[in-house]
PDB file of C-alpha atoms in Angstrom:
ATOM      1  CA  ASN I   1       0.000   0.000   0.000  1.00 38.00           C
ATOM      2  CA  ARG I   2       2.921   2.369  -0.548  1.00 47.00           C
ATOM      3  CA  LEU I   3       3.072   4.799  -3.469  1.00 51.00           C
ATOM      4  CA  GLY I   4       6.072   6.897  -4.492  1.00 53.00           C
ATOM      5  CA  THR I   5       5.447   7.619  -8.149  1.00 54.00           C
ATOM      6  CA  PRO I   6       3.238  10.252  -9.790  1.00 54.00           C
ATOM      7  CA  ILE I   7      -0.418   9.231  -9.999  1.00 55.00           C
ATOM      8  CA  ASP I   8      -2.983   9.885 -12.760  1.00 56.00           C
ATOM      9  CA  ASN I   9      -5.063  12.971 -11.907  1.00 59.00           C
ATOM     10  CA  ASP I  10      -8.443  11.255 -11.489  1.00 61.00           C
ATOM     11  CA  PHE I  11      -7.248   7.961 -10.038  1.00 65.00           C
ATOM     12  CA  PHE I  12      -8.460   8.622  -6.477  1.00 79.00           C
ATOM     13  CA  VAL I  13     -11.909  10.211  -7.019  1.00 88.00           C
ATOM     14  CA  GLY I  14     -14.162   8.777  -4.296  1.00 92.00           C
ATOM     15  CA  VAL I  15     -11.734   5.960  -3.488  1.00 94.00           C
ATOM     16  CA  ASN I  16     -11.362   4.475  -0.008  1.00 96.00           C
ATOM     17  CA  LEU I  17      -7.739   4.725   1.124  1.00 95.00           C
ATOM     18  CA  ALA I  18      -8.443   4.719   4.858  1.00 97.00           C
ATOM     19  CA  GLY I  19      -5.339   3.693   6.779  1.00 97.00           C
ATOM     20  CA  PHE I  20      -3.110   3.475   3.664  1.00 97.00           C
ATOM     21  CA  ASP I  21       0.601   4.259   3.857  1.00 97.00           C
ATOM     22  CA  LEU I  22       1.175   7.047   1.339  1.00 96.00           C
ATOM     23  CA  GLU I  23       4.285   8.462   2.998  1.00 98.00           C
ATOM     24  CA  GLY I  24       6.288  10.588   0.570  1.00 97.00           C
ATOM     25  CA  ALA I  25       3.771  10.059  -2.265  1.00 95.00           C
ATOM     26  CA  ASP I  26       3.775  12.536  -5.151  1.00 94.00           C
ATOM     27  CA  LEU I  27       0.102  13.494  -5.423  1.00 93.00           C
ATOM     28  CA  TYR I  28       0.663  16.895  -6.996  1.00 94.00           C
ATOM     29  CA  GLY I  29      -2.565  18.217  -8.508  1.00 94.00           C
ATOM     30  CA  VAL I  30      -4.420  14.933  -7.966  1.00 94.00           C
ATOM     31  CA  ASN I  31      -8.219  14.917  -7.799  1.00 94.00           C
ATOM     32  CA  LEU I  32      -9.241  13.196  -4.555  1.00 95.00           C
ATOM     33  CA  TYR I  33     -12.812  14.499  -4.525  1.00 95.00           C
ATOM     34  CA  GLY I  34     -14.840  12.696  -1.861  1.00 95.00           C
ATOM     35  CA  ALA I  35     -12.061  10.197  -1.086  1.00 97.00           C
ATOM     36  CA  ASN I  36     -11.728   8.569   2.323  1.00 98.00           C
ATOM     37  CA  LEU I  37      -8.194   8.881   3.705  1.00 98.00           C
ATOM     38  CA  GLN I  38      -9.152   8.543   7.357  1.00 98.00           C
ATOM     39  CA  GLY I  39      -6.071   7.593   9.371  1.00 98.00           C
ATOM     40  CA  ALA I  40      -3.871   7.477   6.252  1.00 98.00           C
ATOM     41  CA  ASN I  41      -0.141   8.171   6.497  1.00 98.00           C
ATOM     42  CA  LEU I  42       0.632  11.104   4.191  1.00 98.00           C
ATOM     43  CA  LYS I  43       3.796  12.179   5.980  1.00 98.00           C
ATOM     44  CA  ASP I  44       6.039  14.221   3.636  1.00 98.00           C
ATOM     45  CA  ALA I  45       3.537  13.749   0.785  1.00 98.00           C
ATOM     46  CA  ASN I  46       3.270  16.288  -2.034  1.00 98.00           C
ATOM     47  CA  LEU I  47      -0.382  17.332  -2.253  1.00 98.00           C
ATOM     48  CA  ALA I  48       0.293  20.768  -3.709  1.00 98.00           C
ATOM     49  CA  GLU I  49      -2.585  21.974  -5.894  1.00 97.00           C
ATOM     50  CA  ALA I  50      -4.542  18.791  -5.126  1.00 96.00           C
ATOM     51  CA  TYR I  51      -8.349  18.849  -5.254  1.00 96.00           C
ATOM     52  CA  LEU I  52      -9.418  17.583  -1.820  1.00 97.00           C
ATOM     53  CA  TYR I  53     -13.019  18.829  -1.746  1.00 96.00           C
ATOM     54  CA  LYS I  54     -15.017  17.006   0.966  1.00 96.00           C
ATOM     55  CA  VAL I  55     -12.179  14.532   1.557  1.00 98.00           C
ATOM     56  CA  ASN I  56     -12.107  12.658   4.862  1.00 98.00           C
ATOM     57  CA  LEU I  57      -8.619  13.089   6.330  1.00 98.00           C
ATOM     58  CA  SER I  58      -9.671  12.691   9.951  1.00 98.00           C
ATOM     59  CA  GLY I  59      -6.848  11.293  12.049  1.00 98.00           C
ATOM     60  CA  ALA I  60      -4.490  11.321   9.047  1.00 98.00           C
ATOM     61  CA  ASN I  61      -0.760  11.915   9.439  1.00 98.00           C
ATOM     62  CA  LEU I  62       0.075  14.924   7.249  1.00 98.00           C
ATOM     63  CA  THR I  63       3.341  15.784   9.002  1.00 98.00           C
ATOM     64  CA  ARG I  64       5.396  18.081   6.754  1.00 98.00           C
ATOM     65  CA  ALA I  65       3.000  17.501   3.844  1.00 98.00           C
ATOM     66  CA  ASP I  66       3.005  20.069   1.042  1.00 98.00           C
ATOM     67  CA  LEU I  67      -0.568  21.303   0.655  1.00 98.00           C
ATOM     68  CA  GLU I  68       0.231  24.612  -1.035  1.00 98.00           C
ATOM     69  CA  VAL I  69      -2.681  25.919  -3.123  1.00 98.00           C
ATOM     70  CA  ALA I  70      -4.659  22.735  -2.374  1.00 98.00           C
ATOM     71  CA  ASN I  71      -8.459  22.874  -2.341  1.00 98.00           C
ATOM     72  CA  LEU I  72      -9.598  21.439   1.009  1.00 98.00           C
ATOM     73  CA  TYR I  73     -13.031  23.081   0.976  1.00 98.00           C
ATOM     74  CA  LYS I  74     -15.270  21.337   3.530  1.00 98.00           C
ATOM     75  CA  ALA I  75     -12.630  18.653   4.134  1.00 98.00           C
ATOM     76  CA  ASN I  76     -12.655  16.688   7.386  1.00 98.00           C
ATOM     77  CA  LEU I  77      -9.248  17.098   9.040  1.00 98.00           C
ATOM     78  CA  SER I  78     -10.444  16.518  12.598  1.00 98.00           C
ATOM     79  CA  CYS I  79      -7.647  15.174  14.798  1.00 98.00           C
ATOM     80  CA  ALA I  80      -5.253  15.180  11.820  1.00 98.00           C
ATOM     81  CA  ASP I  81      -1.534  15.713  12.422  1.00 98.00           C
ATOM     82  CA  LEU I  82      -0.410  18.649  10.265  1.00 98.00           C
ATOM     83  CA  PHE I  83       2.829  19.311  12.150  1.00 98.00           C
ATOM     84  CA  GLY I  84       5.102  21.388   9.900  1.00 98.00           C
ATOM     85  CA  ALA I  85       2.704  21.134   6.944  1.00 98.00           C
ATOM     86  CA  ASP I  86       2.651  23.878   4.305  1.00 98.00           C
ATOM     87  CA  LEU I  87      -0.920  25.099   3.820  1.00 98.00           C
ATOM     88  CA  SER I  88       0.063  28.366   2.132  1.00 97.00           C
ATOM     89  CA  HIS I  89      -2.551  29.718  -0.277  1.00 98.00           C
ATOM     90  CA  ALA I  90      -4.762  26.665   0.357  1.00 98.00           C
ATOM     91  CA  ASP I  91      -8.560  26.817   0.603  1.00 98.00           C
ATOM     92  CA  LEU I  92      -9.694  25.305   3.899  1.00 98.00           C
ATOM     93  CA  SER I  93     -12.918  27.275   4.073  1.00 98.00           C
ATOM     94  CA  GLY I  94     -15.615  25.320   5.850  1.00 98.00           C
ATOM     95  CA  ALA I  95     -13.102  22.595   6.805  1.00 98.00           C
ATOM     96  CA  ASP I  96     -13.261  20.704  10.094  1.00 98.00           C
ATOM     97  CA  LEU I  97      -9.881  21.032  11.839  1.00 98.00           C
ATOM     98  CA  SER I  98     -11.204  20.333  15.325  1.00 98.00           C
ATOM     99  CA  GLY I  99      -8.521  18.765  17.481  1.00 98.00           C
ATOM    100  CA  ALA I 100      -5.979  18.975  14.655  1.00 98.00           C
ATOM    101  CA  ASN I 101      -2.287  19.536  15.336  1.00 98.00           C
ATOM    102  CA  LEU I 102      -1.063  22.485  13.248  1.00 98.00           C
ATOM    103  CA  GLU I 103       2.089  23.088  15.266  1.00 98.00           C
ATOM    104  CA  ASN I 104       4.887  24.655  13.169  1.00 98.00           C
ATOM    105  CA  ALA I 105       2.573  24.709  10.133  1.00 98.00           C
ATOM    106  CA  TYR I 106       2.580  27.455   7.509  1.00 97.00           C
ATOM    107  CA  ALA I 107      -0.835  28.930   6.756  1.00 96.00           C
ATOM    108  CA  LEU I 108       0.175  32.023   4.813  1.00 95.00           C
ATOM    109  CA  GLU I 109      -2.714  33.562   2.887  1.00 96.00           C
ATOM    110  CA  THR I 110      -4.674  30.413   3.694  1.00 97.00           C
ATOM    111  CA  ASP I 111      -8.476  30.665   3.608  1.00 98.00           C
ATOM    112  CA  LEU I 112      -9.761  29.276   6.914  1.00 97.00           C
ATOM    113  CA  SER I 113     -13.035  31.178   6.785  1.00 96.00           C
ATOM    114  CA  ASN I 114     -15.950  29.374   8.449  1.00 97.00           C
ATOM    115  CA  SER I 115     -13.643  26.517   9.448  1.00 97.00           C
ATOM    116  CA  ASN I 116     -13.814  24.682  12.766  1.00 98.00           C
ATOM    117  CA  LEU I 117     -10.545  24.975  14.694  1.00 97.00           C
ATOM    118  CA  THR I 118     -12.014  24.010  18.076  1.00 97.00           C
ATOM    119  CA  ASN I 119      -9.329  22.449  20.299  1.00 97.00           C
ATOM    120  CA  ALA I 120      -6.715  22.768  17.535  1.00 98.00           C
ATOM    121  CA  ILE I 121      -3.033  23.082  18.446  1.00 98.00           C
ATOM    122  CA  LEU I 122      -1.514  26.170  16.821  1.00 97.00           C
ATOM    123  CA  ASN I 123       1.840  26.431  18.632  1.00 98.00           C
ATOM    124  CA  SER I 124       4.427  28.248  16.469  1.00 97.00           C
ATOM    125  CA  THR I 125       2.020  28.323  13.523  1.00 97.00           C
ATOM    126  CA  ALA I 126       2.652  31.020  10.897  1.00 96.00           C
ATOM    127  CA  MET I 127      -0.795  32.310  10.004  1.00 94.00           C
ATOM    128  CA  TYR I 128      -0.348  36.083  10.064  1.00 88.00           C
ATOM    129  CA  SER I 129      -1.961  36.513   6.638  1.00 94.00           C
ATOM    130  CA  ALA I 130      -4.623  33.782   6.952  1.00 95.00           C
ATOM    131  CA  ILE I 131      -8.325  34.512   6.446  1.00 95.00           C
ATOM    132  CA  LEU I 132     -10.150  33.588   9.663  1.00 94.00           C
ATOM    133  CA  GLN I 133     -13.530  35.260   9.142  1.00 94.00           C
ATOM    134  CA  GLY I 134     -16.232  33.165  10.810  1.00 94.00           C
ATOM    135  CA  ALA I 135     -13.741  30.515  12.004  1.00 95.00           C
ATOM    136  CA  ASN I 136     -14.532  28.772  15.296  1.00 96.00           C
ATOM    137  CA  MET I 137     -11.353  29.020  17.364  1.00 94.00           C
ATOM    138  CA  LYS I 138     -12.776  27.944  20.712  1.00 95.00           C
ATOM    139  CA  ASN I 139     -10.263  26.362  23.099  1.00 96.00           C
ATOM    140  CA  ILE I 140      -7.317  26.564  20.695  1.00 96.00           C
ATOM    141  CA  THR I 141      -3.804  26.083  22.039  1.00 96.00           C
ATOM    142  CA  TYR I 142      -1.189  28.592  20.876  1.00 95.00           C
ATOM    143  CA  ASP I 143       2.035  30.121  22.112  1.00 95.00           C
ATOM    144  CA  LYS I 144       3.950  33.376  21.813  1.00 94.00           C
ATOM    145  CA  TYR I 145       5.426  32.158  18.519  1.00 96.00           C
ATOM    146  CA  THR I 146       2.036  31.757  16.852  1.00 95.00           C
ATOM    147  CA  SER I 147       1.533  34.598  14.388  1.00 94.00           C
ATOM    148  CA  PHE I 148      -2.120  35.557  13.927  1.00 91.00           C
ATOM    149  CA  PRO I 149      -3.438  38.036  11.374  1.00 88.00           C
ATOM    150  CA  PRO I 150      -3.637  41.608  12.693  1.00 82.00           C
ATOM    151  CA  ARG I 151      -6.393  42.149  15.270  1.00 66.00           C
ATOM    152  CA  THR I 152      -7.211  38.432  15.657  1.00 61.00           C
ATOM    153  CA  GLU I 153      -6.139  38.233  19.292  1.00 58.00           C
ATOM    154  CA  LYS I 154      -8.246  41.291  20.142  1.00 56.00           C
ATOM    155  CA  ASP I 155     -11.240  40.198  18.047  1.00 60.00           C
ATOM    156  CA  LEU I 156     -11.284  36.690  19.513  1.00 61.00           C
ATOM    157  CA  ASN I 157     -10.350  37.755  23.046  1.00 51.00           C
ATOM    158  CA  LEU I 158      -7.383  35.402  22.980  1.00 59.00           C
ATOM    159  CA  ASP I 159      -5.170  35.445  26.057  1.00 49.00           C
ATOM    160  CA  SER I 160      -1.853  36.826  24.853  1.00 44.00           C
ATOM    161  CA  SER I 161       0.021  36.356  28.129  1.00 39.00           C
ATOM    162  CA  PHE I 162       2.346  33.390  28.566  1.00 41.00           C
TER     163      PHE I 162
END
């Protein structure tokens, strides 16, 4: 169940890859619409510009994955491990990131509008240019190295003392 070569663009539409080991896979620009990758290992995978609309990535390991410019609209990333992942310019609007680990992740100019970040870990996350309009950030964990967009701490009444 291990892939390391480029994959045809529509190969994974709606497919069930729950629990698969896709570590280091080159999935650049792949269409994974509606796929189930619950608990999959996508550590160090290249998912840049991938179409991940309504994909189930709950509990998936996306450590250091490249998700630049990926479309994750309404994706389920609850309890996913996104440690060190690059989400720059990605669309995560309406996504469920509840309980996700985004520590050391890059979310530059990332659209997180109307997403659910409840109980997410945002320690040392670079998100100073992210779009957070309507995002649920209840009970998030962050530290002094987390960079929020201007006014976010004030608007969300986040405790900025450490």
